[in-house]
Amino acid sequence: DAGITQSPRHKVTETGTPVTLRCHQTENHRYMYWYRQDPGHGLRLIHYSYGVKDTDKGEVSDGYSVSRSKTEDFLLTLESATSSQTSVYFCAISEKSSGKNHEQFFGPGTRLTVL
Amino acid sequence: DAKTTQPPSMDCAEGRAANLPCNHSTISGNEYVYWYRQIHSQGPQYIIHGLKNNETNEMASLIITEDRKSSTLILPHATLRDTAVYYCIVSWGSGNTGKLIFGQGTTLQVKP
């Protein structure tokens, strides 16, 4: 299995508090992604990174920010958590090579509950 | 990225081949077909991908029609551990972002 860890694995927080989720990889892959998964919606891309300090928005980026200061770490921050951000969050990594740009490896997920 | 259509659910008997269809009638010439699966509560797992030709690896086979408007993922000898949600995704293979758009997928239930 690809070396991807997410922390914390479970978190319960209150509305209005800031929350940071961490994704850590040991594969030295260039690309990192944050998805959320909710019942009835499948996985939706929040933000992604194509290199250190290079990030861009996905399809559901409102209310989230990201940072990537090192190749191995990709942080997802909820500046002021809302109940609608209760979800399971998955991090993924990939390394661009011919025809395999979309072979992504996923972490175990973080279950976030915002009360 | 092209949109895909998959049946919401399918059943398969253990030991038999599971054939999961996917329609992608608006696929463009440089878009690949990717298959992922997600076993309950785990992160998705890459299975296979292809552009034009049929592909096979240790997990599955991918059959793409000549007009590329549809494809079939084949699990040759399904086991109970293959019970999962299977996602068919169409996206650029050489883009600089690798973004994937997941749909609802097909829930495959392998039965004893």
Coordinates of C-alpha atoms in Angstrom, one line a residue:
Chain A
D1 CA 0.0 0.0 0.0
A2 CA 1.1 3.5 -0.8
G3 CA 2.4 5.4 2.3
I4 CA -0.4 7.8 3.0
T5 CA -1.6 8.7 6.5
Q6 CA -4.3 11.0 7.6
S7 CA -4.7 12.6 11.0
P8 CA -6.8 12.7 12.9
R9 CA -8.8 9.7 11.9
H10 CA -11.9 10.9 13.8
K11 CA -12.8 14.3 15.1
V12 CA -15.8 15.9 16.7
T13 CA -15.9 19.7 16.8
E14 CA -18.4 22.5 17.3
T15 CA -19.7 24.9 14.8
G16 CA -17.5 27.9 14.3
T17 CA -14.2 26.4 15.4
P18 CA -11.3 26.0 13.1
V19 CA -10.2 22.5 12.1
T20 CA -7.1 21.3 10.3
L21 CA -6.8 17.9 8.7
R22 CA -3.4 16.6 7.8
C23 CA -2.4 14.3 4.9
H24 CA 1.1 12.9 5.0
Q25 CA 2.8 10.8 2.3
T26 CA 6.1 9.0 2.1
E27 CA 6.0 8.3 -1.6
N28 CA 7.4 11.7 -2.8
H29 CA 4.5 12.0 -5.2
R30 CA 3.9 15.4 -6.8
Y31 CA 0.1 15.5 -6.8
M32 CA -2.1 15.5 -3.7
Y33 CA -5.9 15.9 -3.4
W34 CA -8.5 16.4 -0.8
Y35 CA -12.0 14.9 -1.4
R36 CA -15.1 14.7 0.7
Q37 CA -17.6 11.9 0.7
D38 CA -21.3 12.3 1.7
P39 CA -24.2 9.9 1.3
G40 CA -25.8 10.5 -2.1
H41 CA -22.9 12.5 -3.5
G42 CA -20.0 10.1 -3.9
L43 CA -16.6 11.7 -3.7
R44 CA -16.2 15.3 -4.5
L45 CA -12.9 17.1 -5.0
I46 CA -12.2 20.0 -2.6
H47 CA -8.7 21.2 -3.5
Y48 CA -5.7 19.7 -5.0
S49 CA -2.0 20.5 -5.3
Y50 CA 0.4 20.0 -8.2
G51 CA 3.5 20.8 -6.3
V52 CA 4.9 22.6 -3.2
K53 CA 3.0 25.9 -2.8
D54 CA 1.0 25.1 -5.9
T55 CA -2.7 24.5 -5.2
D56 CA -6.0 25.0 -6.9
K57 CA -9.7 24.7 -6.2
G58 CA -11.9 21.7 -6.9
E59 CA -15.6 21.5 -7.3
V60 CA -16.6 22.1 -3.6
S61 CA -13.9 24.5 -2.3
D62 CA -16.1 27.0 -0.5
G63 CA -15.3 27.1 3.2
Y64 CA -12.0 25.3 2.8
S65 CA -8.4 26.3 2.4
V66 CA -5.3 24.2 1.8
S67 CA -1.5 24.6 2.2
R68 CA 1.4 22.6 1.0
S69 CA 4.8 23.8 2.3
K70 CA 6.5 20.4 1.9
T71 CA 6.1 17.7 -0.7
E72 CA 5.0 15.2 2.0
D73 CA 2.3 17.2 3.7
F74 CA -1.0 18.6 2.5
L75 CA -3.2 20.4 5.0
L76 CA -6.9 21.0 4.7
T77 CA -8.3 23.8 6.9
L78 CA -11.9 24.6 7.7
E79 CA -11.6 28.2 9.0
S80 CA -15.0 28.1 10.7
A81 CA -16.5 24.7 10.7
T82 CA -20.2 24.3 9.9
S83 CA -22.6 21.4 10.2
S84 CA -22.7 21.0 6.4
Q85 CA -19.0 20.1 6.6
T86 CA -19.7 17.0 8.5
S87 CA -18.3 14.3 6.2
V88 CA -15.6 11.8 5.6
Y89 CA -12.5 13.4 4.1
F90 CA -10.1 11.4 1.9
C91 CA -6.6 12.5 0.8
A92 CA -5.1 11.0 -2.3
I93 CA -1.7 11.2 -4.1
S94 CA -0.5 10.5 -7.6
E95 CA 2.6 10.8 -9.6
K96 CA 2.4 12.0 -13.2
S97 CA 3.8 9.6 -15.7
S98 CA 2.7 8.6 -19.1
G99 CA -0.9 7.4 -19.0
K100 CA -0.9 7.1 -15.3
N101 CA -1.7 10.7 -14.2
H102 CA -4.9 9.6 -12.7
E103 CA -3.8 6.5 -10.8
Q104 CA -4.4 7.9 -7.4
F105 CA -3.7 6.3 -4.1
F106 CA -6.1 7.1 -1.3
G107 CA -5.6 7.4 2.4
P108 CA -7.8 5.8 5.1
G109 CA -10.0 8.8 5.5
T110 CA -10.9 11.2 8.4
R111 CA -14.4 11.2 9.8
L112 CA -15.3 14.7 10.8
T113 CA -18.5 15.6 12.8
V114 CA -19.4 19.2 13.3
L115 CA -22.0 19.7 16.0
Chain B
D1 CA -14.5 15.6 -18.5
A2 CA -17.0 13.3 -20.1
K3 CA -20.0 12.1 -18.0
T4 CA -20.4 8.4 -17.3
T5 CA -23.5 6.4 -16.7
Q6 CA -23.5 3.2 -14.6
P7 CA -26.2 1.0 -13.2
P8 CA -26.7 1.7 -9.5
S9 CA -26.4 -1.9 -8.4
M10 CA -25.6 -5.4 -9.6
D11 CA -25.4 -8.9 -8.1
C12 CA -22.9 -11.6 -9.0
A13 CA -22.5 -15.2 -7.8
E14 CA -19.2 -16.0 -6.1
G15 CA -16.8 -17.6 -8.5
R16 CA -18.5 -16.2 -11.6
A17 CA -17.4 -13.3 -13.8
A18 CA -18.7 -9.9 -12.9
N19 CA -19.3 -7.7 -15.8
L20 CA -19.8 -4.0 -14.9
P21 CA -20.9 -1.7 -17.8
C22 CA -20.3 2.0 -18.2
N23 CA -21.6 4.4 -20.8
H24 CA -19.5 7.4 -21.8
S25 CA -20.9 8.5 -25.1
T26 CA -19.4 12.0 -24.9
I27 CA -15.8 10.8 -24.4
S28 CA -13.2 12.8 -26.4
G29 CA -10.2 11.4 -28.2
N30 CA -7.7 12.1 -25.4
E31 CA -9.7 11.0 -22.5
Y32 CA -8.9 7.8 -20.6
V33 CA -11.4 5.4 -18.9
Y34 CA -10.5 4.7 -15.3
W35 CA -12.0 2.3 -12.9
Y36 CA -11.8 2.5 -9.1
R37 CA -13.6 0.7 -6.4
Q38 CA -14.4 1.5 -2.8
I39 CA -14.9 -1.2 -0.2
H40 CA -17.1 -0.1 2.7
S41 CA -15.5 2.7 4.7
Q42 CA -12.2 2.5 3.0
G43 CA -10.5 4.9 0.5
P44 CA -11.1 4.2 -3.2
Q45 CA -8.7 1.8 -4.9
Y46 CA -7.4 2.1 -8.4
I47 CA -8.2 -0.9 -10.6
I48 CA -7.3 -0.3 -14.2
H49 CA -7.5 2.2 -17.0
G50 CA -7.4 2.4 -20.8
L51 CA -7.5 4.6 -23.8
K52 CA -8.5 2.5 -26.8
N53 CA -7.2 -1.0 -26.4
N54 CA -8.5 -3.6 -24.0
E55 CA -6.4 -3.9 -20.9
T56 CA -5.8 -6.6 -18.4
N57 CA -4.0 -6.7 -15.1
E58 CA -3.9 -8.9 -12.0
M59 CA -7.2 -7.5 -10.8
A60 CA -9.4 -7.1 -13.8
S61 CA -9.9 -6.7 -17.5
L62 CA -11.2 -3.6 -19.3
I63 CA -13.0 -3.9 -22.5
I64 CA -13.5 -0.6 -24.5
T65 CA -15.8 -0.6 -27.5
E66 CA -14.4 0.4 -30.8
D67 CA -16.2 3.7 -30.8
R68 CA -15.1 4.2 -27.2
K69 CA -18.6 5.2 -26.1
S70 CA -18.9 2.4 -23.6
S71 CA -16.7 0.0 -21.6
T72 CA -17.0 -3.0 -19.4
L73 CA -15.0 -3.9 -16.3
I74 CA -14.6 -7.7 -15.9
L75 CA -13.7 -9.4 -12.7
P76 CA -13.1 -12.9 -13.9
H77 CA -13.8 -14.8 -10.7
A78 CA -15.6 -12.7 -8.3
T79 CA -15.1 -13.3 -4.6
L80 CA -17.0 -12.0 -1.6
R81 CA -14.1 -9.5 -1.1
D82 CA -15.0 -7.9 -4.4
T83 CA -18.2 -6.6 -2.9
A84 CA -17.8 -2.8 -3.3
V85 CA -18.9 0.3 -5.1
Y86 CA -17.2 0.5 -8.6
Y87 CA -16.6 3.8 -10.2
C88 CA -16.1 4.4 -13.9
I89 CA -14.4 7.7 -14.6
V90 CA -13.4 9.4 -17.8
S91 CA -10.7 12.0 -17.7
W92 CA -7.6 13.4 -19.4
G93 CA -4.6 11.1 -19.1
S94 CA -2.0 13.8 -19.8
G95 CA -3.5 16.7 -18.1
N96 CA -1.4 18.5 -15.5
T97 CA -3.8 18.1 -12.6
G98 CA -5.0 14.5 -12.5
K99 CA -8.4 15.6 -11.3
L100 CA -11.0 12.8 -11.0
I101 CA -14.7 13.3 -11.0
F102 CA -16.5 10.5 -9.2
G103 CA -20.1 9.7 -10.0
Q104 CA -22.4 7.4 -8.0
G105 CA -20.9 4.2 -9.2
T106 CA -22.3 0.7 -9.3
T107 CA -22.7 -1.2 -6.0
L108 CA -21.6 -4.8 -6.7
Q109 CA -22.9 -7.4 -4.3
V110 CA -21.1 -10.8 -4.6
K111 CA -23.2 -13.5 -3.2
P112 CA -22.2 -17.0 -2.0

